[in-house]
Short mmCIF file of C-alpha atoms in Angstrom, two decimals:
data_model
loop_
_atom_site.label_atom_id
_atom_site.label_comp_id
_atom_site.label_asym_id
_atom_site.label_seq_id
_atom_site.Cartn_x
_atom_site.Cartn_y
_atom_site.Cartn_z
CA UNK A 1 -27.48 -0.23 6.30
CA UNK A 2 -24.17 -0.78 7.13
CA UNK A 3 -21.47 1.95 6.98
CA UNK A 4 -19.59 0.05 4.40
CA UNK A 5 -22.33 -0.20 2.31
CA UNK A 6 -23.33 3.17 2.98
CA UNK A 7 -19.77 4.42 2.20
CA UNK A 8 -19.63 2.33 -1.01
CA UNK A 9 -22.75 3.81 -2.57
CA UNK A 10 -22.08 7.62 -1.33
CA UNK A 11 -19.09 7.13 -3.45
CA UNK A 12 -20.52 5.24 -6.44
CA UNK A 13 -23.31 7.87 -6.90
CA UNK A 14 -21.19 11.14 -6.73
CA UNK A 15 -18.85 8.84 -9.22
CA UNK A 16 -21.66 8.73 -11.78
CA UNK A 17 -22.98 12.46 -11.18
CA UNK A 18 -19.59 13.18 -11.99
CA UNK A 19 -19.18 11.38 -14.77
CA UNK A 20 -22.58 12.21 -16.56
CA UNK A 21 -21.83 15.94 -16.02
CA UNK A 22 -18.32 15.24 -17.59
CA UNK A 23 -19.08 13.15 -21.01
CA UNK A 24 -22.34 15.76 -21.32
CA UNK A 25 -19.64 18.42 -21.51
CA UNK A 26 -17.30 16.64 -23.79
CA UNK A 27 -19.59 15.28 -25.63
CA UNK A 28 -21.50 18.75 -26.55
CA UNK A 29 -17.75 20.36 -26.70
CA UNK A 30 -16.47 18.16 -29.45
CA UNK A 31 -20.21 18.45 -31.38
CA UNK A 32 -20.05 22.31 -30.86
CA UNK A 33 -15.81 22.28 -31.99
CA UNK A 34 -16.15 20.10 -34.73
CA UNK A 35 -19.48 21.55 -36.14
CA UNK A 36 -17.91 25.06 -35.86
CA UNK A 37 -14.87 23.37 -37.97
CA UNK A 38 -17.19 21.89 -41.02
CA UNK A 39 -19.10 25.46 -40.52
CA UNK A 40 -15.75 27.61 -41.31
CA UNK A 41 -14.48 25.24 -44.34
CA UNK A 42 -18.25 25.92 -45.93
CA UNK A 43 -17.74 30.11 -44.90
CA UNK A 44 -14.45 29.26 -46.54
CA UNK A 45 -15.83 27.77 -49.89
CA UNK A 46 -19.02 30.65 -49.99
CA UNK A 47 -16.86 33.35 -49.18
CA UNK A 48 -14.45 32.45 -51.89
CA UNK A 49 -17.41 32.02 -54.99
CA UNK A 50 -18.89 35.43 -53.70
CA UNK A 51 -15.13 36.99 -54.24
CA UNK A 52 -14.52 35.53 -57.53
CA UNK A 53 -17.51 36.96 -58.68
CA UNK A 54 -16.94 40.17 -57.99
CA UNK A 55 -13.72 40.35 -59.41
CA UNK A 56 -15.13 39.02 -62.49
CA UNK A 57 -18.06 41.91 -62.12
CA UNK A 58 -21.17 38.74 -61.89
CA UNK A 59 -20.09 37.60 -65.29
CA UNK A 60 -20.11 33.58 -65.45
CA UNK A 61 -22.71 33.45 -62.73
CA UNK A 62 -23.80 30.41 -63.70
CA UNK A 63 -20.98 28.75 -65.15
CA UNK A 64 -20.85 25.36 -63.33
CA UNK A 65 -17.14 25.34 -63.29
CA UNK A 66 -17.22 28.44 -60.54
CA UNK A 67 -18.91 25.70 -58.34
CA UNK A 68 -17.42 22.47 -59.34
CA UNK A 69 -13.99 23.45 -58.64
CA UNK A 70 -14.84 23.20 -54.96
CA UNK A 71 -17.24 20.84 -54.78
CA UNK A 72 -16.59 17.69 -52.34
CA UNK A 73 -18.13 14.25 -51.81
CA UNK A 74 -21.65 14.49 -49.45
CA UNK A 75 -21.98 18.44 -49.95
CA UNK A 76 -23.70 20.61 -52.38
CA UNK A 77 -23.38 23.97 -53.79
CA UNK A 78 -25.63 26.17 -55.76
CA UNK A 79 -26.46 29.92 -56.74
CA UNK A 80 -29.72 31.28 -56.25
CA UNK A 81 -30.92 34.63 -57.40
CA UNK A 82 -33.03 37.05 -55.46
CA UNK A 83 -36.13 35.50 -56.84
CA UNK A 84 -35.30 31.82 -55.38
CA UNK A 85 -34.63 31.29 -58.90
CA UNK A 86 -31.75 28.55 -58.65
CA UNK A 87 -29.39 29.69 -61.97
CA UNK A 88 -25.85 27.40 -60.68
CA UNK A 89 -25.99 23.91 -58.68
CA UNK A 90 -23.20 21.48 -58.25
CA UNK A 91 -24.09 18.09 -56.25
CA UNK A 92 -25.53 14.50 -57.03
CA UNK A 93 -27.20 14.10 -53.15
CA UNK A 94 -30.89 14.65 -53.97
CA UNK A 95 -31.90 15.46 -50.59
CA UNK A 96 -29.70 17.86 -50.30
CA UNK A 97 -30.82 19.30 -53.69
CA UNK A 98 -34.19 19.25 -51.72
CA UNK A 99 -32.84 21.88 -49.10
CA UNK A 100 -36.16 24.32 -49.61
CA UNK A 101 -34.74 27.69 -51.05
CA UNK A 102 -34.53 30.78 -48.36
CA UNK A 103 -32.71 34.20 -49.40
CA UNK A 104 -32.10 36.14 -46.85
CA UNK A 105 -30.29 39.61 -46.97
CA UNK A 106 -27.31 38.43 -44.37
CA UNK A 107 -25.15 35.41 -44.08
CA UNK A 108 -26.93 32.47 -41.77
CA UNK A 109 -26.16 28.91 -40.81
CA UNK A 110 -28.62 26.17 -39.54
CA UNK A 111 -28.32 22.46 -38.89
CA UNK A 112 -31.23 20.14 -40.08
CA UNK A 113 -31.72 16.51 -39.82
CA UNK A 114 -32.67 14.25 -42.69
CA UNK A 115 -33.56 11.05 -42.81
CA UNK A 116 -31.76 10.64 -39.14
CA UNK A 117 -28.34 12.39 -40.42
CA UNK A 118 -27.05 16.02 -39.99
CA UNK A 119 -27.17 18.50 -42.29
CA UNK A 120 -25.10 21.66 -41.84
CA UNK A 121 -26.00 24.73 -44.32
CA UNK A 122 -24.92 27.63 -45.11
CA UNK A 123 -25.84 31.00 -47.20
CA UNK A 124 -24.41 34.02 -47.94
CA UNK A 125 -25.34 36.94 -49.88
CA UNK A 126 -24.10 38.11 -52.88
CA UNK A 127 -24.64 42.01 -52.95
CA UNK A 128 -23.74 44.05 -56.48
CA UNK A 129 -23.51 47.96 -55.75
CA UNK A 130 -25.67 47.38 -52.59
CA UNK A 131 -28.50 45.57 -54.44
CA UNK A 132 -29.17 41.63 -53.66
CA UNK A 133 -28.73 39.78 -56.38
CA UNK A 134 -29.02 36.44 -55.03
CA UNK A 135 -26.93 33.99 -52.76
CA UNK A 136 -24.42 31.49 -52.75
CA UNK A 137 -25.77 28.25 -50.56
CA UNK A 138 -23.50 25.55 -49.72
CA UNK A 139 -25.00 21.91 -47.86
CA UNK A 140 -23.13 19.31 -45.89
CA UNK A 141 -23.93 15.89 -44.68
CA UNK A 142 -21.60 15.34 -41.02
CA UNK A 143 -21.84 11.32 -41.85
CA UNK A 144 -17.92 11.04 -41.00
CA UNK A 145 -18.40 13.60 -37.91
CA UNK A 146 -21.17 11.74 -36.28
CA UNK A 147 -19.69 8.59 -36.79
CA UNK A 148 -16.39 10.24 -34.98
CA UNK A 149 -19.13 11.27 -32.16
CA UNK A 150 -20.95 7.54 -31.71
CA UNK A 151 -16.91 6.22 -31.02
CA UNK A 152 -16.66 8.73 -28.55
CA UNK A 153 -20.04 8.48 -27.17
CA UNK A 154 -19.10 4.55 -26.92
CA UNK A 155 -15.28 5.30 -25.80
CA UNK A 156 -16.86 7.77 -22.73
CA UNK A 157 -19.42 4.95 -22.16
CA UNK A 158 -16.86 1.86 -21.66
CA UNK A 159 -14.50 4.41 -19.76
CA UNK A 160 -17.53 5.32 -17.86
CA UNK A 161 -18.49 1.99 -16.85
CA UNK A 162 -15.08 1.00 -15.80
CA UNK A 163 -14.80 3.34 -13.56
CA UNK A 164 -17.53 2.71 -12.34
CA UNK A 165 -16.78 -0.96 -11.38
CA UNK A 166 -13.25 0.05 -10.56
CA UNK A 167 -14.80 2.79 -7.74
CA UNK A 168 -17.22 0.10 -6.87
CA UNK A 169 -14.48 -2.38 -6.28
CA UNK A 170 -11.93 -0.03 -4.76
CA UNK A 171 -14.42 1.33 -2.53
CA UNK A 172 -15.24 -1.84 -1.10
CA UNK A 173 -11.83 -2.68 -0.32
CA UNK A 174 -10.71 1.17 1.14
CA UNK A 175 -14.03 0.63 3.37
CA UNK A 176 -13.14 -2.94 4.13
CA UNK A 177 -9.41 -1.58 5.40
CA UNK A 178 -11.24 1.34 6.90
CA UNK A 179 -14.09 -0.23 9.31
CA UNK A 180 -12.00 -3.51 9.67
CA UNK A 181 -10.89 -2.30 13.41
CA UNK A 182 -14.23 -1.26 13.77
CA UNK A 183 -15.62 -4.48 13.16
CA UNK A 184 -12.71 -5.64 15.63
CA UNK A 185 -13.91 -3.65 18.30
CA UNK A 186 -17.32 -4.57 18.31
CA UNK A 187 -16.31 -8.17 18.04
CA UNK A 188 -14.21 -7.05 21.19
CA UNK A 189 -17.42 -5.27 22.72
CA UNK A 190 -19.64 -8.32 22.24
CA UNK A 191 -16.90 -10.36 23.87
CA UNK A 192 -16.31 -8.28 26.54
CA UNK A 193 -20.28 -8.80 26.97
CA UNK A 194 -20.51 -12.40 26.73
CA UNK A 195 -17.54 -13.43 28.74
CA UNK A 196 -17.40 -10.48 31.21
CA UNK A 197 -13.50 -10.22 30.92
CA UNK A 198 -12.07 -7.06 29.53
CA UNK A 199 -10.21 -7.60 26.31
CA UNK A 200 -8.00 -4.63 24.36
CA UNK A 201 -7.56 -4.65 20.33
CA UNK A 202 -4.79 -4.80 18.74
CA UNK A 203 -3.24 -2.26 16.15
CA UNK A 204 -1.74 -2.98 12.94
CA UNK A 205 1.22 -0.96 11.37
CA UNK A 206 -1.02 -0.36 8.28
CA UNK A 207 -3.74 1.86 9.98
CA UNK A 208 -4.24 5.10 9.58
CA UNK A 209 -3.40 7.70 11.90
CA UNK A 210 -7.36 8.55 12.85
CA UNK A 211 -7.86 4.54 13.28
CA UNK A 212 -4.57 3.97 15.22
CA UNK A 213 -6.14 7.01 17.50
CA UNK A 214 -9.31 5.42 17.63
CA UNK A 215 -8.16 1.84 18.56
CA UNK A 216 -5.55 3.28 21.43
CA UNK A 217 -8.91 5.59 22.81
CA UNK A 218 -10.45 2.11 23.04
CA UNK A 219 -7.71 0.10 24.17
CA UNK A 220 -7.09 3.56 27.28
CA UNK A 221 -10.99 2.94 27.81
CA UNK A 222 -10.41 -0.69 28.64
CA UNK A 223 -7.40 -0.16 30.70
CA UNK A 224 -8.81 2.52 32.71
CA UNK A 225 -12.71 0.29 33.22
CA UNK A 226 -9.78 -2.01 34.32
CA UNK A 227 -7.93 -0.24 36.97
CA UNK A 228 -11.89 0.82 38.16
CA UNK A 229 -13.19 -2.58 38.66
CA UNK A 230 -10.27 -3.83 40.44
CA UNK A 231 -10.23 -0.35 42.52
CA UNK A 232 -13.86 -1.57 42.99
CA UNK A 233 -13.16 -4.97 43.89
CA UNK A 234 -9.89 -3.93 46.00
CA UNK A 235 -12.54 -1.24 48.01
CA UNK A 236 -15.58 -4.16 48.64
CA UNK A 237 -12.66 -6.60 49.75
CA UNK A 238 -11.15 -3.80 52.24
CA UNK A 239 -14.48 -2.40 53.40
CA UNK A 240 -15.92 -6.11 54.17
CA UNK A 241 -12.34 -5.74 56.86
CA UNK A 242 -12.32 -2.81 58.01
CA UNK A 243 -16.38 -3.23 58.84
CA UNK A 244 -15.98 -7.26 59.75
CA UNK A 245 -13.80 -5.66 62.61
CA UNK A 246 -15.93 -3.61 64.80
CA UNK A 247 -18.97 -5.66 63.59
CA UNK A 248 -17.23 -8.75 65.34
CA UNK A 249 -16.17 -6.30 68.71
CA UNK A 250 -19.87 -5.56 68.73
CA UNK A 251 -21.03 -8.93 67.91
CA UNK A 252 -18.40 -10.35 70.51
CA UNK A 253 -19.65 -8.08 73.72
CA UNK A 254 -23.42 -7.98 72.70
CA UNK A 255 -22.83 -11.82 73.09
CA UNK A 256 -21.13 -11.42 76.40
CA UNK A 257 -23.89 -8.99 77.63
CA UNK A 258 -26.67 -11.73 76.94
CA UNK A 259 -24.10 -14.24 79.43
CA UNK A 260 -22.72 -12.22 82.23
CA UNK A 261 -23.52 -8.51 81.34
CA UNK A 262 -26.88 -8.72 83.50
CA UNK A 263 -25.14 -9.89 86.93
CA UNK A 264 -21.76 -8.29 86.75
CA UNK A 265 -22.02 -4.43 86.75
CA UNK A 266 -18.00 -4.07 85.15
CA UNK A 267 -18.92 -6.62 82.43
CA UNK A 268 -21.75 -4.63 81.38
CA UNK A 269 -20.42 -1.20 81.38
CA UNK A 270 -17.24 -2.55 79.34
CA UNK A 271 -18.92 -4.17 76.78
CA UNK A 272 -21.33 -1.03 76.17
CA UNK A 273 -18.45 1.58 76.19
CA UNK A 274 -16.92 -0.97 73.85
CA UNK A 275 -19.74 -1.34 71.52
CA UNK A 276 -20.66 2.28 71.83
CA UNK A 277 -16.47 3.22 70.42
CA UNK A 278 -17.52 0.68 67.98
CA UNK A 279 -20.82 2.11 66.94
CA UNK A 280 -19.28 5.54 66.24
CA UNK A 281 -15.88 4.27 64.29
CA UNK A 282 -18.47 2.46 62.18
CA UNK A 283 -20.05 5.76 61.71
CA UNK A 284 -17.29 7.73 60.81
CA UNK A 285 -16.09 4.54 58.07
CA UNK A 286 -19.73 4.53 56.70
CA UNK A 287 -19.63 8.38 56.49
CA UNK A 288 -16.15 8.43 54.76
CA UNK A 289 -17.73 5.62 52.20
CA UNK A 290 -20.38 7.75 51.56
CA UNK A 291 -18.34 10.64 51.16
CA UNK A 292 -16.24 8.66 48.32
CA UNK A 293 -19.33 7.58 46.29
CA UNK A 294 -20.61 10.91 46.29
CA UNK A 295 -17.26 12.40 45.20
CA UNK A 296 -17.51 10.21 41.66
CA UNK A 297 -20.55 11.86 40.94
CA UNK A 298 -20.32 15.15 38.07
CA UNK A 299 -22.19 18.25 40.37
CA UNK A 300 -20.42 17.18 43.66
CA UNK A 301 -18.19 20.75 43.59
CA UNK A 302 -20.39 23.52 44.08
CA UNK A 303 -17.64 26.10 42.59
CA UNK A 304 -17.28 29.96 44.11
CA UNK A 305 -14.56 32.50 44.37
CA UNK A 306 -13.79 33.01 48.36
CA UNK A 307 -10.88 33.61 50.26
CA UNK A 308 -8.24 30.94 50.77
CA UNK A 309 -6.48 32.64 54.02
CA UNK A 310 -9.37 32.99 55.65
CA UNK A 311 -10.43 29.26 55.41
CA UNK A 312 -7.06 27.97 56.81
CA UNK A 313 -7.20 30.66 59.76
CA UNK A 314 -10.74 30.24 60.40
CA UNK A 315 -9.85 26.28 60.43
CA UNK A 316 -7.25 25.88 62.10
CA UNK A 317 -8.28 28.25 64.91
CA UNK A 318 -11.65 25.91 65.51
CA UNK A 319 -9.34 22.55 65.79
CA UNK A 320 -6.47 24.33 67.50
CA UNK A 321 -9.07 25.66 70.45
CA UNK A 322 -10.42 22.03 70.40
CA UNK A 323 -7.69 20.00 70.63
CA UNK A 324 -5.28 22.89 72.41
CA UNK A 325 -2.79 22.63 69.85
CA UNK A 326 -0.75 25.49 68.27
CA UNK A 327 -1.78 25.51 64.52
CA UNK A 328 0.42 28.60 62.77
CA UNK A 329 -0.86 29.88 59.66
CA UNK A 330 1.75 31.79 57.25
CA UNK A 331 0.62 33.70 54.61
CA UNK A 332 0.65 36.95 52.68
CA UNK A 333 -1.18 39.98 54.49
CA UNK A 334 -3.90 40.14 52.19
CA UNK A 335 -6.31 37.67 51.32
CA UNK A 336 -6.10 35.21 48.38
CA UNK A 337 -8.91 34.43 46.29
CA UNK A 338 -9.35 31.60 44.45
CA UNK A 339 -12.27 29.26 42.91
CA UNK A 340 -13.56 26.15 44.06
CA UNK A 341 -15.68 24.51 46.37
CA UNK A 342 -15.15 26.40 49.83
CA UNK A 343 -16.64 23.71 51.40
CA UNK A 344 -14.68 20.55 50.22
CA UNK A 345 -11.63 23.22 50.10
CA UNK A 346 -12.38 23.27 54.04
CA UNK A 347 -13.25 19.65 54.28
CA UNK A 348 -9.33 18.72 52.30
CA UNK A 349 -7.84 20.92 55.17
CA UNK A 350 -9.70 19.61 57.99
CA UNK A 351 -8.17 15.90 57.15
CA UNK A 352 -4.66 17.29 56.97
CA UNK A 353 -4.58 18.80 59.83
CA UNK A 354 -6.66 16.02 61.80
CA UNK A 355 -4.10 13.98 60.46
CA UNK A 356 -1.17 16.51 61.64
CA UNK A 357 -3.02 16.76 65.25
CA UNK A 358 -3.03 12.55 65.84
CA UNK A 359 0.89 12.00 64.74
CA UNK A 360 2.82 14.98 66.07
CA UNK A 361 2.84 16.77 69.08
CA UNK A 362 4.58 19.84 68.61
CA UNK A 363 2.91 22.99 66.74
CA UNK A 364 1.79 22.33 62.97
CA UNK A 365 2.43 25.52 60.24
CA UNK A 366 0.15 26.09 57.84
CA UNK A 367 1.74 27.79 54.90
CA UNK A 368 -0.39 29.81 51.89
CA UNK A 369 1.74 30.86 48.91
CA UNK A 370 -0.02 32.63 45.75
CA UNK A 371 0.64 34.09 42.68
CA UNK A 372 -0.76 35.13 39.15
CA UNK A 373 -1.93 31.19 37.80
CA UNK A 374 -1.73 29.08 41.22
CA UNK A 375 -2.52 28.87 45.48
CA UNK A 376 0.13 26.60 47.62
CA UNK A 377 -1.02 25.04 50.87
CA UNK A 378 1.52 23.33 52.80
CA UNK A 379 0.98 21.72 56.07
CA UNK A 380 3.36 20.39 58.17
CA UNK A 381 3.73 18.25 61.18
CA UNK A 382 6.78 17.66 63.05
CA UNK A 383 6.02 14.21 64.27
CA UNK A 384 6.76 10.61 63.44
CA UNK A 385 7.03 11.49 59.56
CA UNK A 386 6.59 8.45 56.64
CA UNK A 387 8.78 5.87 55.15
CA UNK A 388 9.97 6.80 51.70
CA UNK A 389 8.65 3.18 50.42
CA UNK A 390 4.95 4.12 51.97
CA UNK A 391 4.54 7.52 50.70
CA UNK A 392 3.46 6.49 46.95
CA UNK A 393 0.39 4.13 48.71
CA UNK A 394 -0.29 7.31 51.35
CA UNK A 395 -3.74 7.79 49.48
CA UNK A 396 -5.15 4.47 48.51
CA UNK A 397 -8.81 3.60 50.49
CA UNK A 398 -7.62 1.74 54.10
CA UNK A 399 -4.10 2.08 53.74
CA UNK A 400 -2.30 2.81 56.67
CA UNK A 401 1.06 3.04 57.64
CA UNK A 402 1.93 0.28 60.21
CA UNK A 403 4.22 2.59 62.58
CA UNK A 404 1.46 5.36 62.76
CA UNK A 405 -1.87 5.07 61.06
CA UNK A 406 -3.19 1.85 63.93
CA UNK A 407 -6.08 1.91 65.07
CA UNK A 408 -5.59 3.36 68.49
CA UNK A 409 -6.12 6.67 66.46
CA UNK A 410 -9.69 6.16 65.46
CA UNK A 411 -8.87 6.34 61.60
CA UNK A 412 -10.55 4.65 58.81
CA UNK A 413 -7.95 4.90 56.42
CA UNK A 414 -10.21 6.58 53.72
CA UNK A 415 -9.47 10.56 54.86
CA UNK A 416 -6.14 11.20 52.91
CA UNK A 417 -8.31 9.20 49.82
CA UNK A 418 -10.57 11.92 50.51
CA UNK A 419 -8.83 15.04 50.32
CA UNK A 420 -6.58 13.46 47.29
CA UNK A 421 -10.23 12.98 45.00
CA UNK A 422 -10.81 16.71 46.19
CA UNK A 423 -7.39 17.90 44.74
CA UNK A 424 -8.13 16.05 41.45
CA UNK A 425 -11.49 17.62 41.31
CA UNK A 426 -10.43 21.15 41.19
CA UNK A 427 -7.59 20.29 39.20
CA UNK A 428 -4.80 20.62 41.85
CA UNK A 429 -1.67 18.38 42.22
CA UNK A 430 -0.15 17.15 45.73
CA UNK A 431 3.48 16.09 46.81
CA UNK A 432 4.67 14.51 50.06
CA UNK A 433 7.83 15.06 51.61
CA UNK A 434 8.40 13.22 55.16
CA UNK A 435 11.40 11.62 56.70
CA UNK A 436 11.02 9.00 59.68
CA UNK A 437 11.31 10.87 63.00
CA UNK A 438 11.27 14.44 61.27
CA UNK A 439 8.04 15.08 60.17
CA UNK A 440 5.96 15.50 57.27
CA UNK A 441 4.67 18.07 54.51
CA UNK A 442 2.03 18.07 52.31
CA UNK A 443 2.09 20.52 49.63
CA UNK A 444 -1.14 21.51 47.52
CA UNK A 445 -1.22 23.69 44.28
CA UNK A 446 -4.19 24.73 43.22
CA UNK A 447 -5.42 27.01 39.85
CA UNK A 448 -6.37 30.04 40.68
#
């Protein structure tokens, strides 16, 4: 079932609850009004015979002109004593002359049907120093009030079914408006699928604020699947370099080993230190792809509170023993705790200051800054530094920059790509600041 439909008959069917439970009530309202009307004009009439006759102390009892004075067309009146004797009738309806006799010692009113019609009567006592003498009973076809009730029952019909077919047809057409850009999308979805090319729908003025939302959510979706594939396809096209390379070197000397590398001692030993430099940059790319596929996946972070000072010192004490550089660390006296993944945390720093330790060769600081909502990391080299125009590409997969990032340094171009998805994963921002011949920072700010 489709949603329109669906939509259309959720409507349609609270419509008609609705309107049953509203003519039931009208209808009953105006029976139970106008009933209680006819009922007080026949009080009215009773009321007044019982009064005249005791003014006139029960004399002229049965004088017909006591009841013909008030007599009206489809009622009748008559006076019957204590013995359902009837001594005083006015009326020419002889089913409502009919009406079986009932004295009763209090006033009472009752609605019967004859012959398919309504019959309202009613009685009242007539009392002479607290003795019953008889009562005055008054009948009264509602012919002209249930003819007033079929119109209305008709009128709330017709109204009924109108609105009815009006919420049937207005439904259809709000619906129509309302899954129109739904239908669009899917249409969009299924073209997407056929042809493979990504396509984005476009918004009308006349949508609603929750469909405009919906359609630019589908048309972000798009452009963001779009910036991923050709992320993907810029990746395959700059891996399949950056391996065809070494692959080729390796290729190249294996070949030469199979020509001269069995007579000639220098050949050999060239073309296997060659291919074993190869070998291990090949490593390290494959390691730093891996690294990157695993970092799009949701339970890479493994997320604990630990000390941020003591990472950098610990760190940069390992790589400045190993590569006999001076790595300064700056930070408060106390330690700084913060949450994340102390690993990847240590992994971020370790390409920074790799980085640092290949382009510079004076000391690198290592700065930590806290306080209540974030943790700073700065490290900076004093080296070659970065053009301004290269700094906004400094983290895209195999970029280098020309003056510094060859390959004479071993890199892959992938660890700055690295350390920038760890950032994003623990929420963090980073800013570079470098200036050709001056050197370079890169500043960190993580959430505490």
């Amino acid at each position: 079932m489709t949603l329109r439909l669906r939509f259309t008959l959720f409507t349609v069917f609270w419509l008609i609850f609705i309107l049953i439970l509203y003519n039931v009530f009208v209808y009953f309202f105006v029976i139970r009004v106008t009933t209680r009307g006819e009922l007080q004009l026949l009080a009215n009439k009773a009321d007044l015979v019982v009064e005249t006759l005791r003014k006139q102390k029960m004399v002229g009892i049965d004088d017909p002109k006591l009841l013909s004075d008030m007599y009206n067309v489809n009622e009748m009146m008559r006076i019957v004593t204590a013995d359902s004797r009837v001594i005083n009738t006015v009326g020419i309806d002889k089913e409502l002359l009919s009406i079986p006799v009932d004295v009763r010692t209090v006033s009472r009113s009752e609605t019967l049907r004859l012959n398919g019609q309504r019959v309202l009567v009613w009685s009242v006592p007539i009392y002479e120093e607290h003795r019953l003498i008889g009562e005055v009973e008054s009948a009264r076809r509602l012919t002209v009030l249930d003819g007033y009730l079929k119109i209305l029952l008709g009128a709330l019909s017709v109204t009924s079914v109108g609105a009815i077919l009006f919420a049937i047809l207005g439904t259809y057409w709000f619906t129509s408006r309302l899954t129109g850009p739904i239908g669009q999308m899917v249409q969009t979805m299924r073209e997407i699928d056929r042809s493979g090319k990504l396509q984005r729908v476009k918004m009308g003025q006349e949508e609603s604020i929750e469909l405009q939302q919906l359609i630019r959510a589908f048309n972000q979706m798009i452009e963001r699947l779009d910036r991923t594939i050709e992320r993907q396809k810029q990746f395959v096209a700059d891996a399949s370099h950056e391996l065809k390379t070494p692959l080729t070197v390796i290729g190249s000397y294996a070949d030469m080993l199979k020509r001269w590398g069995r007579d000639n001692v220098e050949v050999r030993d060239e073309a296997i230190e060659a291919i074993a430099k190869e070998t291990e940059r090949l490593k390290k790319l494959t390691r730093s792809m891996l690294t990157l596929a695993e970092a799009e996946q949701d339970e890479w972070l493994n997320r604990t509170r630990f000390d941020a000072v003591a990472v950098v010192k610990e760190l940069s004490g390992v790589l400045g023993t190993t590569f006999q550089r001076e790595i300064r660390v700056h930070g408060p006296g106390s330690s700084v705790q913060m949450t994340g993944d102390k690993d990847k945390i240590r992994q971020m720093l370790l390409i920074l200051l790799d980085n640092a330790i290949k382009y510079s060769k004076e000391p690198i600081d290592v700065r930590i800054k806290s306080d209540k909502n974030s943790v700073q990391l700065d490290v900076t080299d004093y080296g070659l530094g970065i053009p301004e125009t290269e700094i906004p590409y400094l983290f895209e997969r195999f970029y280098r920059v020309d003056e510094a990032r060859h390959r004479s340094t071993g890199g892959s171009g992938l660890g700055l790509s690295i350390a920038k998805k760890i950032i994003e994963l623990h929420n963090g921002s980073v800013e570079v600041f470098s200036k050709p011949g001056s050197g370079t920072t890169i500043a960190i700010t993580f959430p505490r």
